CSV table of C-alpha atoms in Angstrom, one decimal:
chain,number,residue,atom,x,y,z
S,1,MET,CA,3.0,10.0,24.4
S,2,GLN,CA,6.7,9.0,23.2
S,3,VAL,CA,8.6,9.1,20.0
S,4,VAL,CA,11.2,7.1,19.4
S,5,GLN,CA,13.6,6.6,16.3
S,6,THR,CA,15.2,3.6,16.2
S,7,ILE,CA,14.4,-0.1,16.4
S,8,PRO,CA,16.0,-1.0,19.4
S,9,ALA,CA,14.3,2.0,21.5
S,10,LEU,CA,11.2,1.2,20.0
S,11,ARG,CA,11.2,-2.8,21.3
S,12,ALA,CA,12.3,-1.3,24.5
S,13,ALA,CA,9.7,1.1,24.7
S,14,LEU,CA,7.0,-2.0,23.5
S,15,ALA,CA,8.7,-4.2,26.1
S,16,GLN,CA,7.6,-2.0,28.9
S,17,ALA,CA,4.0,-1.7,27.9
S,18,ARG,CA,4.0,-5.5,27.4
S,19,ALA,CA,5.2,-5.8,31.2
S,20,ALA,CA,2.5,-3.7,32.3
S,21,GLY,CA,-0.1,-5.9,30.7
S,22,ARG,CA,-1.1,-3.7,27.6
S,23,THR,CA,-2.0,-4.9,24.4
S,24,ILE,CA,-0.1,-3.6,21.0
S,25,GLY,CA,-2.4,-1.6,18.4
S,26,PHE,CA,-0.4,-0.7,15.1
S,27,VAL,CA,-0.8,2.0,12.4
S,28,PRO,CA,1.1,2.3,9.8
S,29,THR,CA,1.4,5.2,7.7
S,30,MET,CA,3.7,7.7,5.8
S,31,GLY,CA,2.8,10.9,7.6
S,32,CYS,CA,1.3,13.6,6.4
S,33,LEU,CA,-1.9,12.8,8.6
S,34,HIS,CA,-5.2,13.5,7.7
S,35,ALA,CA,-8.7,12.5,9.3
S,36,GLY,CA,-8.5,9.4,7.5
S,37,HIS,CA,-5.4,8.0,9.2
S,38,LEU,CA,-6.7,9.2,12.7
S,39,ALA,CA,-10.2,7.2,11.9
S,40,LEU,CA,-7.4,4.3,11.6
S,41,LEU,CA,-5.6,5.4,15.2
S,42,THR,CA,-9.4,5.4,16.9
S,43,ARG,CA,-10.1,1.7,15.6
S,44,ALA,CA,-6.7,0.9,17.0
S,45,ARG,CA,-7.7,2.1,20.8
S,46,GLN,CA,-11.0,0.1,20.8
S,47,GLU,CA,-8.8,-2.8,19.9
S,48,ALA,CA,-5.4,-2.4,22.0
S,49,THR,CA,-4.4,-0.4,24.7
S,50,PHE,CA,-1.1,0.8,23.7
S,51,ASN,CA,-0.8,2.1,20.1
S,52,VAL,CA,1.8,2.5,17.8
S,53,VAL,CA,2.0,4.7,14.4
S,54,SER,CA,4.9,4.6,12.4
S,55,ILE,CA,5.7,7.4,10.4
S,56,PHE,CA,8.2,6.7,7.4
S,57,VAL,CA,8.1,7.8,4.2
S,58,ASN,CA,9.4,4.5,2.3
S,59,PRO,CA,11.9,4.8,-0.4
S,60,THR,CA,11.9,1.4,-1.6
S,61,GLN,CA,7.7,1.8,-2.4
S,62,PHE,CA,8.5,4.5,-4.8
S,63,GLY,CA,9.4,3.8,-8.6
S,64,PRO,CA,12.4,6.1,-10.9
S,65,ASN,CA,10.2,8.6,-12.0
S,66,GLU,CA,7.8,8.9,-8.7
S,67,ASP,CA,7.1,11.2,-6.2
S,68,PHE,CA,9.6,10.3,-3.2
S,69,SER,CA,11.4,13.3,-2.8
S,70,ARG,CA,8.6,15.5,-2.5
S,71,TYR,CA,6.1,13.5,-0.9
S,72,PRO,CA,4.5,15.8,2.0
S,73,ARG,CA,6.8,15.6,5.3
S,74,THR,CA,4.7,17.4,8.3
S,75,PHE,CA,6.2,15.8,11.3
S,76,GLU,CA,5.5,18.5,13.7
S,77,ALA,CA,1.7,18.6,12.7
S,78,ASP,CA,1.2,14.7,12.8
S,79,ARG,CA,3.2,14.2,16.2
S,80,THR,CA,0.6,17.0,17.6
S,81,ALA,CA,-2.5,15.0,15.6
S,82,CYS,CA,-1.2,11.9,17.2
S,83,GLU,CA,-1.0,13.2,20.8
S,84,SER,CA,-4.5,14.6,20.2
S,85,ALA,CA,-6.1,11.3,18.5
S,86,GLY,CA,-4.3,9.2,21.9
S,87,ALA,CA,-1.6,7.2,20.3
S,88,ASP,CA,1.1,6.2,22.8
S,89,LEU,CA,4.3,6.1,20.8
S,90,ILE,CA,5.4,7.3,17.4
S,91,PHE,CA,8.3,5.1,15.5
S,92,ALA,CA,9.7,8.1,13.2
S,93,PRO,CA,12.6,5.8,11.7
S,94,THR,CA,14.8,7.5,8.9
S,95,PRO,CA,15.9,5.8,5.6
S,96,ALA,CA,18.9,5.0,7.4
S,97,ASP,CA,18.0,3.8,10.5
S,98,PHE,CA,15.7,1.1,8.8
S,99,TYR,CA,18.2,0.4,5.4
S,100,PRO,CA,21.7,0.9,7.1
S,101,GLN,CA,23.5,-1.0,4.7
S,102,GLY,CA,20.9,-0.5,1.8
S,103,ALA,CA,18.0,-3.0,1.0
S,104,ALA,CA,18.9,-6.6,-0.3
S,105,THR,CA,15.8,-8.5,1.0
S,106,TRP,CA,12.9,-8.6,-0.6
S,107,VAL,CA,9.1,-10.1,0.3
S,108,ASP,CA,7.0,-10.5,-2.9
S,109,VAL,CA,3.7,-11.2,-2.8
S,110,GLU,CA,3.4,-12.9,-6.3
S,111,GLY,CA,0.0,-13.0,-8.4
S,112,LEU,CA,-1.7,-10.2,-6.1
S,113,SER,CA,1.2,-7.6,-6.6
S,114,THR,CA,1.2,-7.5,-10.9
S,115,GLY,CA,-2.2,-6.3,-11.4
S,116,LEU,CA,-4.1,-3.0,-11.6
S,117,CYS,CA,-1.7,-1.0,-9.6
S,118,GLY,CA,0.8,-3.1,-9.5
S,119,GLU,CA,0.9,-3.3,-13.5
S,120,PHE,CA,1.7,0.7,-13.6
S,121,ARG,CA,3.9,1.0,-10.6
S,122,PRO,CA,6.2,-2.1,-11.1
S,123,GLY,CA,8.1,-2.7,-7.9
S,124,HIS,CA,5.6,-0.8,-5.6
S,125,PHE,CA,4.0,-3.6,-3.6
S,126,ARG,CA,7.4,-5.7,-3.0
S,127,GLY,CA,8.8,-2.4,-1.7
S,128,VAL,CA,5.5,-2.2,0.7
S,129,ALA,CA,5.2,-5.4,1.3
S,130,THR,CA,8.7,-5.5,2.5
S,131,VAL,CA,8.6,-2.4,4.7
S,132,VAL,CA,5.2,-3.8,6.5
S,133,ALA,CA,6.8,-7.1,7.1
S,134,MET,CA,10.1,-5.1,8.7
S,135,LEU,CA,7.4,-3.0,10.6
S,136,PHE,CA,5.5,-6.0,12.0
S,137,ASN,CA,8.7,-7.6,13.2
S,138,ALA,CA,9.7,-4.6,15.0
S,139,VAL,CA,6.5,-3.8,16.4
S,140,GLN,CA,4.9,-7.4,17.4
S,141,ALA,CA,1.7,-6.1,17.4
S,142,ASP,CA,-1.5,-7.9,18.1
S,143,VAL,CA,-3.9,-5.8,16.2
S,144,ALA,CA,-2.9,-3.6,13.1
S,145,VAL,CA,-5.3,-1.4,11.2
S,146,PHE,CA,-5.4,-0.6,7.8
S,147,GLY,CA,-7.5,1.6,5.1
S,148,GLN,CA,-9.6,0.0,2.5
S,149,LYS,CA,-8.7,3.0,0.4
S,150,ASP,CA,-5.7,0.8,-1.1
S,151,LEU,CA,-7.7,-2.2,-1.2
S,152,GLN,CA,-4.9,-4.0,-3.4
S,153,GLN,CA,-2.3,-3.0,-0.9
S,154,LEU,CA,-4.7,-4.4,2.1
S,155,ALA,CA,-5.1,-7.6,-0.2
S,156,VAL,CA,-1.1,-7.9,-0.2
S,157,ILE,CA,-0.6,-7.5,3.3
S,158,ARG,CA,-3.4,-10.3,4.3
S,159,ARG,CA,-1.9,-12.7,2.1
S,160,MET,CA,1.5,-11.8,3.6
S,161,VAL,CA,0.5,-12.0,7.4
S,162,ARG,CA,-1.2,-15.4,6.2
S,163,ASP,CA,1.8,-16.7,3.8
S,164,LEU,CA,4.3,-15.9,6.7
S,165,HIS,CA,2.3,-16.4,9.6
S,166,PHE,CA,2.5,-13.2,11.3
S,167,PRO,CA,0.8,-13.2,14.8
S,168,VAL,CA,-0.9,-9.8,14.0
S,169,ARG,CA,-4.7,-9.8,13.5
S,170,ILE,CA,-5.7,-7.5,10.2
S,171,ILE,CA,-8.3,-5.1,10.8
S,172,ALA,CA,-9.5,-3.4,7.5
S,173,HIS,CA,-11.1,0.2,8.1
S,174,GLU,CA,-13.9,1.9,5.8
S,175,THR,CA,-12.4,4.8,3.6
S,176,ILE,CA,-12.5,8.0,5.0
S,177,ARG,CA,-14.1,10.9,2.2
S,178,GLU,CA,-14.2,14.3,2.1
S,179,SER,CA,-17.7,16.0,1.9
S,180,ASN,CA,-17.7,16.1,-1.6
S,181,GLY,CA,-17.1,12.1,-1.8
S,182,VAL,CA,-13.4,11.8,-2.7
S,183,ALA,CA,-11.1,9.8,-0.6
S,184,MET,CA,-9.0,11.6,2.0
S,185,SER,CA,-5.2,11.0,0.7
S,186,SER,CA,-2.2,12.8,1.6
S,187,ARG,CA,-1.7,13.2,-2.0
S,188,ASN,CA,-4.6,15.3,-2.7
S,189,ARG,CA,-2.7,18.6,-1.8
S,190,TYR,CA,-0.9,18.0,-4.9
S,191,LEU,CA,-4.5,18.6,-6.6
S,192,ALA,CA,-6.0,22.3,-7.0
S,193,ALA,CA,-9.6,22.7,-6.2
S,194,GLU,CA,-10.7,22.5,-9.7
S,195,ASP,CA,-9.0,19.1,-10.0
S,196,LEU,CA,-10.8,18.1,-6.9
S,197,GLN,CA,-14.0,18.9,-8.1
S,198,ARG,CA,-12.9,16.6,-11.1
S,199,ALA,CA,-12.2,13.7,-9.0
S,200,THR,CA,-16.0,13.7,-8.0
S,201,ALA,CA,-16.3,11.3,-11.0
S,202,ILE,CA,-14.8,8.6,-9.3
S,203,PRO,CA,-16.9,8.7,-6.1
S,204,ALA,CA,-19.8,9.0,-8.4
S,205,ALA,CA,-18.7,5.9,-10.2
S,206,LEU,CA,-18.6,4.0,-7.2
S,207,ALA,CA,-22.3,5.1,-5.7
S,208,GLU,CA,-23.9,3.8,-9.8
S,209,ALA,CA,-21.7,0.4,-9.2
S,210,ARG,CA,-23.6,0.1,-6.0
S,211,ARG,CA,-26.8,1.3,-7.2
S,212,LEU,CA,-26.7,-1.4,-9.7
S,213,VAL,CA,-25.8,-4.1,-7.3
S,214,ALA,CA,-28.5,-3.0,-5.1
S,215,ALA,CA,-30.9,-3.1,-7.8
S,216,GLY,CA,-29.9,-6.9,-8.6
S,217,GLU,CA,-27.3,-6.5,-11.2
S,218,THR,CA,-25.1,-9.5,-10.9
S,219,GLU,CA,-23.1,-8.9,-14.3
S,220,ALA,CA,-19.5,-7.5,-13.5
S,221,ALA,CA,-19.8,-6.3,-17.2
S,222,ARG,CA,-22.1,-4.4,-16.9
S,223,ILE,CA,-21.5,-2.9,-13.9
S,224,ARG,CA,-18.0,-2.0,-15.2
S,225,ASP,CA,-18.9,-0.4,-18.3
S,226,ALA,CA,-21.5,2.0,-16.1
S,227,ALA,CA,-18.8,3.1,-13.7
S,228,LEU,CA,-16.6,3.6,-16.8
S,229,ALA,CA,-19.3,5.6,-17.9
S,230,CYS,CA,-19.3,8.1,-15.2
S,231,LEU,CA,-15.9,8.1,-15.3
S,232,THR,CA,-15.3,9.3,-19.1
S,233,LYS,CA,-18.3,12.0,-18.0
S,234,GLU,CA,-15.5,14.0,-16.8
S,235,PRO,CA,-12.7,14.4,-20.1
S,236,ALA,CA,-9.9,15.5,-17.7
S,237,LEU,CA,-9.7,12.0,-15.8
S,238,ARG,CA,-7.6,9.2,-17.8
S,239,PRO,CA,-8.3,5.6,-15.6
S,240,GLN,CA,-5.4,3.6,-15.9
S,241,TYR,CA,-8.1,0.8,-15.4
S,242,VAL,CA,-11.9,0.0,-14.0
S,243,ALA,CA,-12.4,-3.4,-13.0
S,244,VAL,CA,-14.5,-5.7,-10.7
S,245,VAL,CA,-12.4,-8.0,-8.5
S,246,ASP,CA,-12.3,-10.4,-6.0
S,247,GLN,CA,-11.6,-8.3,-2.9
S,248,GLU,CA,-9.2,-11.4,-1.7
S,249,THR,CA,-7.4,-12.4,-4.6
S,250,MET,CA,-7.8,-9.1,-6.8
S,251,ALA,CA,-8.5,-11.2,-9.7
S,252,PRO,CA,-11.4,-9.9,-12.2
S,253,VAL,CA,-14.9,-11.8,-11.9
S,254,THR,CA,-17.5,-12.3,-14.1
S,255,GLN,CA,-20.4,-12.3,-11.6
S,256,VAL,CA,-20.8,-10.2,-8.8
S,257,THR,CA,-21.2,-11.9,-5.2
S,258,PRO,CA,-22.5,-8.9,-2.8
S,259,GLY,CA,-19.6,-8.5,0.1
S,260,ARG,CA,-16.9,-10.1,-1.7
S,261,CYS,CA,-16.5,-8.2,-4.8
S,262,ALA,CA,-15.1,-4.7,-4.9
S,263,LEU,CA,-14.9,-2.1,-7.9
S,264,ALA,CA,-11.4,-1.1,-8.2
């Protein structure tokens, strides 16, 4: 497995892979890898024959009072995990490598970026879309794999790929969960054991929404209210939003279409 830091070194390695007839898979990450990330890599290896994992804590997607400085950075463990999982190359630039003259050019996916998480993290999805566009330009992958945990991010990236005609196929992978049902996340390490237990109200709310849909419920308001009731049973949780949305547009819906809608 190779590790490169600069875009010229990345492109040179990828040129050799393509010359050997390899197809390129890509899994972008911010590091602090867990089983969810490795599941994305496993899926990429099913789709492509040379697979790149990027590890880059992107400063432009963090707000002024967010956790950029303390976001966990575990590169040596990440390198070991990637090698064990079959990655062919790690691209690990520094902010100085990636933004040598600062950030002045942005990709802003309007509409999709403003509600839900975007309401509480202004500028976040602009930073995400911009860095993913830069990574796509650098890697020129045939396929890229993203998790469904960050559903709004996935929708933003899919729209960006469509609007800007990036020649990459986007694959969405199901959310990988802890044994208690909580979605795996690098930020889970911020939580104490009792907080992780309280967070089980979230998968319980999702399960209740699924149960109602399976039973034939189509009224989005009823599904939302039932999920919110599950969350409010845990007084320590303070949901910023609960909504039933279209997975492509992230717009709220009034009627649920199974397979097209999601609880956010």
